[in-house]
Each structure stands twice: as structure tokens, then as C-alpha cells.
Amino acid sequence: MIRFLTAGESHGKSLTTIVEGFPSNLKITADYINHQLKRRQAGYGRGLRMKIESDSAEILSGIRFGKTLGTPISLLIKNNDWENWQSKMSIEEADEQIEKITIPRPGHADLVGVSKYNFDDIRNSIERSSARETAIRVAACSIARKFLEEFGVHIGSFVESIGGIYPKENFLEKLYTNRLSSSFNGKKLNSISDKSLVRVLDSDHEKKIINKIKLAKKKGDTLGGTFVVIATGVPVGLGSFVHYDRRLDAEIAHSIMSINAVKGVEIGAGFYSAENFGSAAHDEITISKNKFSRKTNRAGGIEGGISTGLPIIVRAAMKPIATLMSPIESVDLSTMNKVHSRRERSDFVAVPACAVIAESMLAWSIAKLFLEKFGGDSIEETKENFFNYTSKLFGRIRKNFKGS
Ligand code: EPS
């Protein structure tokens, strides 16, 4: 059973995590983790904070001579911005009078936070609900990503739309209908989308999106969008139909929905299937070279809560960021009067970053059910279990059904 917890406030000293449950002898370096952190910071439309931070993780425990020990791995990311927030975020009682925030931003955790935790300053809600926390999540999930790579599982993403601007070519349809070359994988997808300022797959689409972001900036507004995350090389058999909480799709939906500002998650062609006949929605089963496959992949690599061996396809929607430079209506809690909401430094668009965070969370969910199935205290043991299962899979089915 793998698990991780994170700690840290957006403008606190640092973010930390403890990651537990990965087998020993998995090779991992700080460079590998930092590469993922850099990817999370990228994207046209980020705010000033990303100019202050250059996120890098310090490994504090759990790794020796470049390999996991099987012990808890602790990681730390320093917030460079802490310098500017020491008094406002003082751990000791403050000497000076710190101005309290009293106007909640619609769509953010401000009002629900003060309601629930009995705060007299919205700052106390802002800090932990900020998407800054996703930096340390990406660091934690890098261990899961590296682990999966050992088994040929690669995770990639692209942005499908920002502000309602979609590409001409429907790349998703290509994914659903298995019309990609057999050598296509998550890594190759990232080699294209990482090059784009907004993680899209064609330059014309990129231009249109950048123009829309410029417009949002000019208006002091923000934008959301949709993105797609895929995992290739996932073996058949992760997850289970026996209980609601063991289903791979339920696990993934939970993970992706847990990312700040995500308001919708779809596995495969979920919404398309709801509008069409079953014959157009389901993926016909094929057999070739002692392997089952499917003609199409509208199920997004999961049937009955179990992985089919085809790419896992997840699509999600991120709402526009709640902090607007041109404010909308709110209430000042100190006077209870109707006012305009507060301005605060923020990103204009963070959909590309959200896609990278979703890659990380998907890696975590897959690694969790992968280790549940294959177990092992060392990576060597996990590999033995994995190859034992996958190499005999087809033969077992054939033997079981012979003469039936
Ligand atoms: C973020 C850091 C934050 C925000 C953003 C994500 O920095 P600051 O609040 O200091 O400007 O830019 O957080 C939000 C979008 C949010 O809603 O809280 C980061 O590191 O990703």
C-alpha cells in the first residue's frame, strides 16, 4: 500500500511530503524529480509567483546511493517567496498588526474555509487551499512515475482547449480509434506537448490560444480549459470490479478531481458513449499473435474497473482561476456590505500546469493498484511477480477454455 501526505502553506517556509510503500532498489535522482517540477511551472499565462520560484526538491531520507531503501522518502521544496512573507506568515505570534483579509473571492475556498474553520482572517484559508501545494504533489508522484517507467508504463498529456478554443484535428478521436502508430506512447506525447507554450499539439492552435490568453490578461480575467492525460503500457488486470473502492476508474477520478480547480473528469469517450448506440460505443475484441486487444479504445483502457492493457485515457476540465484582476461581486465580512471581490496576485491560466499535475496524480493511482497487484519489497521481486503474471496470461486463458 503506497501513501503520501503533504504539508506546507503557499507562502510558508517550504512544502514537504512523506512518500511511503515503494519497494527498495528503485533508482531515482533529484534531477528526475526536478525535471517534473520544472514542467509544472511552465505554460504561458502563469503569474508573477512562477518568476520568483524555481522549484527544486531536496531529498531528505529514504534514498541511498541513488536507490530507494524501502523506507519513507521525505522531500522538501523551499518557497523562495518566504523572504517576502516572513511577518505575514509568522509562526510565532506577530509583533506588528497584520492586515486581515475580509473579502472572499467567489469560486475560491475563502468563504467556505472561514465558515468551516472559524477563522477571522481569510489568509488562513488561502494558504493551504492554494494550488501551490501541487508542487510537492508532483515531487511525491515522481517516485510513482519513475517506478512505472521500470515496467514500460509512460504517462503524457496535452491541452485540448483553453477558453473554448479547440484544435482543428481531433487527436482524441485518433486515440479512441487506435489510429496511432504502435510505437506511440506517453513519453512521445510529451516530447511534442512539452515544446508548446500551452501544451497543445499544433502551432496554429497554440497561436489562437495565446491570443485568447492575451485578451484575458487585458481584461484582468482568467481562463480554464480541458486537457487529456494518457498512460501507455499499463498491464491487463489493475483494479477490480469486486468493490466500489477497488475500481481503477474510481481511483483515477478521485485523484484527478482532487486537483485544485478541476470540475470534471471523463474516462475514455464517456460523454460521447452516453449519446450513442452501444454498437458505436463499445470496443470490439480482437486477437493477434497470442494477445487480445480491442479495435477501438472508447473505454479509455478500463472495463469493469479493470485495466484492459490499452492506453488509459483521462480527460478533465479545469475551471478558470478564481482570483480575478477585474473583480466580481462579493461581501466584506467586516461590514457585511456588498463589495467587489479583492485583487490578489495570481495566474491567468494554469491549464498546462494542471495537465502535468494530472499526469502525476494518474501515475500515483496506477502505481497504487500496480503494487496492490504485484507487491514486492524490492523492485527485483516486483519485476519477478510482474513478468510471471504477464508472460503466462494468454496461456492461462487458452488452457482454461480449451474444449469448452
Ligand atoms: C501557485 C502559486 C500561487 C498561485 C497559484 C499556484 O502563487 P501566489 O498565490 O503566491 O501568487 O500562483 O495558486 C492558485 C492558482 C490558487 O488558486 O491558489 C503554484 O505554485 O502553482
mmCIF file of C-alpha atoms in Angstrom, residues 53 79 98 140 162 194 261 268 279 281 403:
data_model
loop_
_atom_site.group_PDB
_atom_site.id
_atom_site.type_symbol
_atom_site.label_atom_id
_atom_site.label_comp_id
_atom_site.label_asym_id
_atom_site.label_seq_id
_atom_site.Cartn_x
_atom_site.Cartn_y
_atom_site.Cartn_z
ATOM 1 C CA GLU A 53 10.180 30.326 -7.641
ATOM 2 C CA ASN A 79 9.411 28.596 -1.110
ATOM 3 C CA ILE A 98 -1.013 42.291 10.190
ATOM 4 C CA ALA A 140 5.892 12.923 -4.425
ATOM 5 C CA ILE A 162 -8.304 26.826 -23.326
ATOM 6 C CA ASP A 194 6.387 19.940 -23.660
ATOM 7 C CA ALA A 261 -9.963 23.870 -9.875
ATOM 8 C CA GLY A 268 -12.364 7.335 -22.386
ATOM 9 C CA SER A 279 -22.620 -0.780 -31.039
ATOM 10 C CA ALA A 281 -19.690 2.893 -28.005
ATOM 11 C CA GLY A 403 -12.507 -27.839 -25.078
#
